[in-house]
mmCIF file of C-alpha atoms in Angstrom:
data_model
loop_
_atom_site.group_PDB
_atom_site.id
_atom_site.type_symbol
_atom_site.label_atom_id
_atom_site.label_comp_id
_atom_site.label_asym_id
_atom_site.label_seq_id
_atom_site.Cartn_x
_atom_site.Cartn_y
_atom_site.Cartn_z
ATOM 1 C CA UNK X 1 9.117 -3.281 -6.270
ATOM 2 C CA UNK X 2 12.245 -1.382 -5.496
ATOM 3 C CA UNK X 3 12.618 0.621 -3.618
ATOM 4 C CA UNK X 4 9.881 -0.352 -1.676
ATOM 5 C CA UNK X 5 7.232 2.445 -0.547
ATOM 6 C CA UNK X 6 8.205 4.397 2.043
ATOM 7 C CA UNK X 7 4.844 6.185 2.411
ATOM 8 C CA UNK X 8 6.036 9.563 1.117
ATOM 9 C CA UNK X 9 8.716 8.952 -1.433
ATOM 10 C CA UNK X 10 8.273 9.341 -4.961
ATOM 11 C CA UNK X 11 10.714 6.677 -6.432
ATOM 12 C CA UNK X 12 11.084 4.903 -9.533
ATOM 13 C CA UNK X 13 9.751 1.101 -9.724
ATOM 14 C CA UNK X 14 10.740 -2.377 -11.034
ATOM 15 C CA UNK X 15 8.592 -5.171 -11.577
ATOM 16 C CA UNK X 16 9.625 -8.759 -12.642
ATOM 17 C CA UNK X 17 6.332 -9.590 -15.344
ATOM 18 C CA UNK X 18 7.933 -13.222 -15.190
ATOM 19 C CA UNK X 19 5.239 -15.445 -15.092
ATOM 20 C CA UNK X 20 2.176 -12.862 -15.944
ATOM 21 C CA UNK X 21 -0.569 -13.872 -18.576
ATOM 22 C CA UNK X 22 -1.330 -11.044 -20.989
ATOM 23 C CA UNK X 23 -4.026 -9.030 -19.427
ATOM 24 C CA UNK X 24 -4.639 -5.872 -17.436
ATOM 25 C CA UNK X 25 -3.132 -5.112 -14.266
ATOM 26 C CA UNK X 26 -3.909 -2.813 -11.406
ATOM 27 C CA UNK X 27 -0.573 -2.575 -9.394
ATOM 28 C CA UNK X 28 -1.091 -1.395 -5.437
ATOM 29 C CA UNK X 29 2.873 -0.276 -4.438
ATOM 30 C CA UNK X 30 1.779 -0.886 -1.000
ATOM 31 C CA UNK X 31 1.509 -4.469 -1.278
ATOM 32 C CA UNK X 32 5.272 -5.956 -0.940
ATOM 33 C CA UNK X 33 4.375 -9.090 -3.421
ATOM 34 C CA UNK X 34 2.668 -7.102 -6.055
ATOM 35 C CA UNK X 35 0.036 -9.355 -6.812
ATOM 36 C CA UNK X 36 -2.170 -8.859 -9.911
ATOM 37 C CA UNK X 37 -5.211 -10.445 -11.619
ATOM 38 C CA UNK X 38 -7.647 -9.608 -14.221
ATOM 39 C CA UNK X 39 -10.886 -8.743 -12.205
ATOM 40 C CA UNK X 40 -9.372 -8.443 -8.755
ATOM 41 C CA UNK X 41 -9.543 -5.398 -6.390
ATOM 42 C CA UNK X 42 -6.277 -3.995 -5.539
ATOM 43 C CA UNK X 43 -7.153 -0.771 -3.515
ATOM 44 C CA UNK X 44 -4.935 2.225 -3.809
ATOM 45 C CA UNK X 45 -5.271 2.999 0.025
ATOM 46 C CA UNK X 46 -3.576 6.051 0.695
ATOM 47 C CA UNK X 47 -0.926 6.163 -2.190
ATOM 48 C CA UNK X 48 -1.162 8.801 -4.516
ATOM 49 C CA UNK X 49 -2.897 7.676 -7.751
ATOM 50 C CA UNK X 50 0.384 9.096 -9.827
ATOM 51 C CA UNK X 51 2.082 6.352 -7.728
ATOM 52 C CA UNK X 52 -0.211 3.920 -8.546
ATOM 53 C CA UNK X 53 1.041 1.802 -12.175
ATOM 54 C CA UNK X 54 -1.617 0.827 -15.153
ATOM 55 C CA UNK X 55 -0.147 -0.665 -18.153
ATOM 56 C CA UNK X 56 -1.336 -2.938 -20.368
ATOM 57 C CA UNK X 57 2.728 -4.141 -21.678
ATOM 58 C CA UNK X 58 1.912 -7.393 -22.163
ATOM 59 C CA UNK X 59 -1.784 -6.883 -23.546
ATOM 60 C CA UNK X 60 -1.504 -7.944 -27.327
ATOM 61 C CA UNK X 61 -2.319 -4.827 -29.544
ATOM 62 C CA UNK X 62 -5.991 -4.602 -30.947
ATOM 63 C CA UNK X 63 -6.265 -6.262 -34.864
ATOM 64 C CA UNK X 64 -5.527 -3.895 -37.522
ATOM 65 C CA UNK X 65 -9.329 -3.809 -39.079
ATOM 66 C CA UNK X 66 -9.852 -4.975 -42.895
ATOM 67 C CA UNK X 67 -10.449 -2.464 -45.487
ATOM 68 C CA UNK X 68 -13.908 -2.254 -46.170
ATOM 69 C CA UNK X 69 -15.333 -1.781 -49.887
ATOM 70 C CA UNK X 70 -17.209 1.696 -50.106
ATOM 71 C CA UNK X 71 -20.360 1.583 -52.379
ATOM 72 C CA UNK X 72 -20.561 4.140 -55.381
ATOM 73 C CA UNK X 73 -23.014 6.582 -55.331
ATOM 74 C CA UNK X 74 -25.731 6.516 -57.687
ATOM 75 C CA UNK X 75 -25.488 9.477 -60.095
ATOM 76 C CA UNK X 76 -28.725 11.059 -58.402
ATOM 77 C CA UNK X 77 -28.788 10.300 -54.970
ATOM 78 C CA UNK X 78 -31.543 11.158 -52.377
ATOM 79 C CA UNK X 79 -30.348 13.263 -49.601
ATOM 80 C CA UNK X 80 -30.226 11.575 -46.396
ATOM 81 C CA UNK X 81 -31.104 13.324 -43.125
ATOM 82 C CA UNK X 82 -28.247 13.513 -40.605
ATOM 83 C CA UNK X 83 -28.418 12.999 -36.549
ATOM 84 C CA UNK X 84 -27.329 16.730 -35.526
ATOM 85 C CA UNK X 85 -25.498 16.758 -31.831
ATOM 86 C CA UNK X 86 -27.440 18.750 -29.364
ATOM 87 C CA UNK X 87 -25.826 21.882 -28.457
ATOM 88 C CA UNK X 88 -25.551 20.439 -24.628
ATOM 89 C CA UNK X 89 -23.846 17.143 -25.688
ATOM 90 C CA UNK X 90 -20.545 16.421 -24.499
ATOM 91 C CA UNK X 91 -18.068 13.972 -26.335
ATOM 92 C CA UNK X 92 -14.961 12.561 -24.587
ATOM 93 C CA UNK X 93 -12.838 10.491 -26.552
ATOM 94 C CA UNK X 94 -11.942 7.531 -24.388
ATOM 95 C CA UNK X 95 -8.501 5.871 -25.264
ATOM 96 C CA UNK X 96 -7.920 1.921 -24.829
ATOM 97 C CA UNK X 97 -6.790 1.381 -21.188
ATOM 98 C CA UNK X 98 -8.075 3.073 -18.149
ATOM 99 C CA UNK X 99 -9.965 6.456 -18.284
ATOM 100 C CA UNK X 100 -11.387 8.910 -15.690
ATOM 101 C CA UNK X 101 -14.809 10.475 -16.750
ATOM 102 C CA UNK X 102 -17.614 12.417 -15.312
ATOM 103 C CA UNK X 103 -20.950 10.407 -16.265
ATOM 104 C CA UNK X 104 -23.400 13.294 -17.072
ATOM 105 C CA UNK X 105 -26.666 11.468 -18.167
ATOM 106 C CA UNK X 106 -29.405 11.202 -15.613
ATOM 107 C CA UNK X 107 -29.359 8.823 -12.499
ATOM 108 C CA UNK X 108 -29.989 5.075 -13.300
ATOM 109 C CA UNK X 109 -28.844 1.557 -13.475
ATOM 110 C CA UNK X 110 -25.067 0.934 -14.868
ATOM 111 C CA UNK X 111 -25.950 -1.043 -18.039
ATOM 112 C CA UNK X 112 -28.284 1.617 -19.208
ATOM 113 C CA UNK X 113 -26.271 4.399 -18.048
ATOM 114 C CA UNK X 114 -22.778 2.931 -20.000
ATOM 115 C CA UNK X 115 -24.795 1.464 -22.585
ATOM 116 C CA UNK X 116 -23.204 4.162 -25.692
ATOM 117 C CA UNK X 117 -19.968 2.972 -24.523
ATOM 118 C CA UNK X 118 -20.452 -0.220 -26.557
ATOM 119 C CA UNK X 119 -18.851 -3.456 -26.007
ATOM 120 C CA UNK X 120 -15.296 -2.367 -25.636
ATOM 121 C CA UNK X 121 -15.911 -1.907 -21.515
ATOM 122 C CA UNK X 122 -14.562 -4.080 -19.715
ATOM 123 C CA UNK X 123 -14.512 -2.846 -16.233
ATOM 124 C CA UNK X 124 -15.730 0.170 -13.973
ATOM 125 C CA UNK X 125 -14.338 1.154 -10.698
ATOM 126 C CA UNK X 126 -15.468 4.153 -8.330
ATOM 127 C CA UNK X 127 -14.092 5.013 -5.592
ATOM 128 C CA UNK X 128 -16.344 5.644 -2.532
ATOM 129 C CA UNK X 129 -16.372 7.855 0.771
ATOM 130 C CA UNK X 130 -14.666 5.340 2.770
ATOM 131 C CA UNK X 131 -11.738 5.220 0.349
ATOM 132 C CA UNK X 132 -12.589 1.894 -1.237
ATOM 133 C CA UNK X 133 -13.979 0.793 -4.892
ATOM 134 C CA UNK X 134 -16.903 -0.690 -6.135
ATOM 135 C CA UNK X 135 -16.714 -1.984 -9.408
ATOM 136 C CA UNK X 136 -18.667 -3.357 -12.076
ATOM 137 C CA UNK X 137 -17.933 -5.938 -14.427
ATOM 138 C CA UNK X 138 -19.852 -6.974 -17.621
ATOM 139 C CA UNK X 139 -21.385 -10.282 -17.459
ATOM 140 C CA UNK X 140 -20.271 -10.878 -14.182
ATOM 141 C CA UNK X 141 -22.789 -9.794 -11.634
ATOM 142 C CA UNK X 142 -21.341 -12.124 -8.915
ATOM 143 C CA UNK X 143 -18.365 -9.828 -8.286
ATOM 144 C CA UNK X 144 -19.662 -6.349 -8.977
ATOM 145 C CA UNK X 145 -20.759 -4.229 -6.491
ATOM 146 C CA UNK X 146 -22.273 -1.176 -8.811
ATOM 147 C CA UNK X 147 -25.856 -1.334 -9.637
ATOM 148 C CA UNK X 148 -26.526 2.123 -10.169
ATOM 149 C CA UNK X 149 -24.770 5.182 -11.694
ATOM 150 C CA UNK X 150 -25.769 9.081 -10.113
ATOM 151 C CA UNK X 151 -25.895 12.277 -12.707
ATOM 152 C CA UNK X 152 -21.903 13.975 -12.326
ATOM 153 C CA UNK X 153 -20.464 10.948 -10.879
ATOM 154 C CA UNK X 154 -16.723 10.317 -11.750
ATOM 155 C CA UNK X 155 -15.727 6.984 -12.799
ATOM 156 C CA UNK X 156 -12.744 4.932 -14.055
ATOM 157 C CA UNK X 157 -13.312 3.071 -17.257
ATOM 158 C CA UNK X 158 -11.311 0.219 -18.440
ATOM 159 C CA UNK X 159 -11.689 0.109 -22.448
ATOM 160 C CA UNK X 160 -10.692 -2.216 -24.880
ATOM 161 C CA UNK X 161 -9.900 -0.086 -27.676
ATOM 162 C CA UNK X 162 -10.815 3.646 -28.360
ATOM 163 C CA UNK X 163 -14.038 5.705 -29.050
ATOM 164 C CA UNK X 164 -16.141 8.770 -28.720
ATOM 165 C CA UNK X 165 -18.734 8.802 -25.976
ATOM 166 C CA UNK X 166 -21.238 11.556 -26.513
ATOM 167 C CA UNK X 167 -23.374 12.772 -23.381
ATOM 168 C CA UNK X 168 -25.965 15.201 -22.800
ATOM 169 C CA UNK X 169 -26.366 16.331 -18.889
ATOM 170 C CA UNK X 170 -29.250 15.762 -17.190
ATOM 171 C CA UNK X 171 -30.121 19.554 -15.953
ATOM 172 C CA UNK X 172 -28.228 21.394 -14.125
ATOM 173 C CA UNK X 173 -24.872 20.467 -11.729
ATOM 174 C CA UNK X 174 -25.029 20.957 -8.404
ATOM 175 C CA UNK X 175 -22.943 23.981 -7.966
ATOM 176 C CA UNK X 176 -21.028 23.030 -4.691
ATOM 177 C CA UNK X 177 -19.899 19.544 -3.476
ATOM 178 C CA UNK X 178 -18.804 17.610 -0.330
ATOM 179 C CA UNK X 179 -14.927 16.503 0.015
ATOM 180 C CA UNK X 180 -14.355 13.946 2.720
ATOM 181 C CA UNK X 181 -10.928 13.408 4.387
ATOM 182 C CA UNK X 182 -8.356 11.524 2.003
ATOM 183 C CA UNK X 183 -8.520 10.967 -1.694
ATOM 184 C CA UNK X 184 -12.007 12.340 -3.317
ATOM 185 C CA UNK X 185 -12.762 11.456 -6.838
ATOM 186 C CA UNK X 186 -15.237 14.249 -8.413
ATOM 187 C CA UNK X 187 -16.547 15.513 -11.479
ATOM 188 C CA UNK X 188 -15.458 19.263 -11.709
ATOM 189 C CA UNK X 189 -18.849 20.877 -13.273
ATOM 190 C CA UNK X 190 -17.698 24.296 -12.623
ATOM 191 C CA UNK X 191 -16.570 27.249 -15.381
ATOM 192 C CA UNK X 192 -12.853 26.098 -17.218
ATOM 193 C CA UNK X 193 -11.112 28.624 -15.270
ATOM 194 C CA UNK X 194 -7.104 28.476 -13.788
ATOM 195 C CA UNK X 195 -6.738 26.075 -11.387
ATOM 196 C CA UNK X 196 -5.976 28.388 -8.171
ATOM 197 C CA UNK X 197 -9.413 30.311 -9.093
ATOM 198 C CA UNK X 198 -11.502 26.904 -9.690
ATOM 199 C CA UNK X 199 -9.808 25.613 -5.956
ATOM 200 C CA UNK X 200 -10.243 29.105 -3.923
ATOM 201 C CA UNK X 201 -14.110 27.696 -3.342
ATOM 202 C CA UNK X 202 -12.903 24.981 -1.381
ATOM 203 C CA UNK X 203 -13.440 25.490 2.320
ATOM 204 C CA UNK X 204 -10.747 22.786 3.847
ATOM 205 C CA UNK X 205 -7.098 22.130 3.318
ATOM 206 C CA UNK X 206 -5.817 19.936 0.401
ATOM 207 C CA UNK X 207 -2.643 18.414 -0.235
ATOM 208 C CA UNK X 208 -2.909 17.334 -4.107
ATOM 209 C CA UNK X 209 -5.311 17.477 -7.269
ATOM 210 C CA UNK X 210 -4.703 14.920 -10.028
ATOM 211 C CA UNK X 211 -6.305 14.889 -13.590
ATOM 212 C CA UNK X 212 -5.407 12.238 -16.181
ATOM 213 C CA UNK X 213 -4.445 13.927 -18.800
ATOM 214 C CA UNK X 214 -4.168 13.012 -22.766
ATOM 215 C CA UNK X 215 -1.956 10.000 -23.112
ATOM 216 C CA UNK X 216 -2.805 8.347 -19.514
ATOM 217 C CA UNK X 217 -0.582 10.443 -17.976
ATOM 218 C CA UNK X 218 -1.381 12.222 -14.573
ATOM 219 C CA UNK X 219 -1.049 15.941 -14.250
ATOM 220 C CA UNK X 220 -1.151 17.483 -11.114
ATOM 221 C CA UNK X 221 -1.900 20.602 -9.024
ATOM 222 C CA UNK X 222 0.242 21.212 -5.974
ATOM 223 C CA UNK X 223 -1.081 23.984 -3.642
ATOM 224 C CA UNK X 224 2.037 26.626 -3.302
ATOM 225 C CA UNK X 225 4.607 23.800 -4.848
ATOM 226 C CA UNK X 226 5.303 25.365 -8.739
ATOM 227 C CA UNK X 227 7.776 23.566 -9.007
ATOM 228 C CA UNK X 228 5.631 20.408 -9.246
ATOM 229 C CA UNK X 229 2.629 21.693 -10.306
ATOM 230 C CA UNK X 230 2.395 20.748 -14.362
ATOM 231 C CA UNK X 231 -1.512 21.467 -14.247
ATOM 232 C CA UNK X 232 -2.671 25.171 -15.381
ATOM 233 C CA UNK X 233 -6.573 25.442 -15.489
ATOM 234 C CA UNK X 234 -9.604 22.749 -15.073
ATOM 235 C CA UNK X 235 -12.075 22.582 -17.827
ATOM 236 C CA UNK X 236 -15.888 21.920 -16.955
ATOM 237 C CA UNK X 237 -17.132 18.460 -16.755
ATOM 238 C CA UNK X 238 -13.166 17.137 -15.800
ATOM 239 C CA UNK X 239 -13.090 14.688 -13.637
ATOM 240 C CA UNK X 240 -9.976 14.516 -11.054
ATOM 241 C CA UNK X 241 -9.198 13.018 -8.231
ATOM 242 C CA UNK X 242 -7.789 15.421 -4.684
ATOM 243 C CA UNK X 243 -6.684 14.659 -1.305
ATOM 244 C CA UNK X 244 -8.146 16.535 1.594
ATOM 245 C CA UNK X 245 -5.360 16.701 4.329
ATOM 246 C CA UNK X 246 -7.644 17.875 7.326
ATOM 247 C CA UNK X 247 -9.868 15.895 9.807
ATOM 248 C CA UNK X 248 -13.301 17.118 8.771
ATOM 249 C CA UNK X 249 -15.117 17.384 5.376
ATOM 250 C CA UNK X 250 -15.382 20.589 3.281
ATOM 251 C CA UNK X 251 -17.002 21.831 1.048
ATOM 252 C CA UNK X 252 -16.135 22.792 -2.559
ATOM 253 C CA UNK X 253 -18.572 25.939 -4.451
ATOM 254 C CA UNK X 254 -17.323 25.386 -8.002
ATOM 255 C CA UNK X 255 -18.267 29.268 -8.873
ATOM 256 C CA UNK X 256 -18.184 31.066 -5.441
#
């Protein structure tokens, strides 16, 4: 990478894919040789996830699916009942590549909790307390270190191609939540509101919020900095990722 990271700098990056399969690559600036395999951990440590690259520019594009024949209708037909949403659910449209969602069904084991998500998942990584991931593969129990999946947990979802993925919470969100020193990754269950009002509930200093926004693209919340700040307001159920700066934990009401 150059420059290399200077463990503050923002800069702009250059990687030599000489060599690379096609595939899916997690790319850790930290790590001088830039290393990258399909399945394998790189962890962020302490670099901001905007600094952090996921691209897919070698993965060949999905097939271009085959016209299907659509049957005529008989002249009389009989009316067929139709699957109405409940007025809880929650759809997020999940794009092909890596996505950041809140899972909002009720605690239980991974497959069954991803099971709607269909075939297209191919990996699962959340990020824990002590700043590292566990992840979850498909078929590959021997490396994943997920077995179970907790109501308003945020996770990042690799997908093969896109979808909708309709949820319906399991009760009622906690309405306050604990932030540990260094990078947090939460499921906002708060009211949409602007994004100074949804952060005034937090008790602790914070340095950064991040939300991937439509397109993969991270926008972010900078405390006092609008010059960088390109994120207005946080919807409910959002998940985002934010860096507490002090020593201690904090805590965060959502609607103080």
């Amino acid at each position: 990478a150059n420059p290399p990271y200077s463990g503050g700098v923002l800069g702009r990056y250059t990687l030599d894919v000489t060599g690379l399969a096609p595939g899916n690559y997690l790319l850790d600036l930290t790590d001088p040789t830039l290393t990258g395999s399909d399945a394998v951990e790189h962890r962020p440590n302490e670099v901001p996830p905007a600094w952090i690259a996921v691209d897919e520019p070698c993965s060949p594009m999905p097939p271009t699916p085959s016209p299907t024949a659509t049957a005529t209708p008989s002249p009389t037909p009989s009316p067929t009942a139709t699957a109405t949403p409940s007025p809880t659910a929650v759809t997020t449209h999940l794009e092909a590549g890596w996505n950041h969602v809140c899972y909002l069904g009720p605690s239980q084991p991974i497959q069954q909790a991803l099971a709607d998500v269909g075939d297209g998942l191919l990996a699962v990584y959340r990020l824990g307390p002590g700043q590292g991931y566990d992840k979850w593969f498909p078929d590959r129990p021997g490396v994943s270190t997920i077995t179970n999946v907790d109501s308003y947990q945020a996770l990042f979802l690799l997908i093969a191609s896109s979808l909708p993925w309709t949820q319906e919470p399991a009760g009622p969100p906690a309405d306050a939540i604990t932030l540990v020193p260094g990078w947090n990754s939460v499921c906002y269950t708060g009211q949409t509101k602007d994004v100074e009002l949804a952060t005034a509930g937090i008790s602790g200093e914070f340095g950064v919020l991040y939300v991937l926004g439509p397109g993969q693209t991270w926008q972010r919340f900078v405390p006092g900095r609008p010059d960088v700040t390109d994120l207005a307001a946080l919807t409910q159920f959002r998940p985002l990722l934010i860096l507490l700066t002090q020593q201690g934990d904090a805590q965060w009401a959502f609607d103080p």
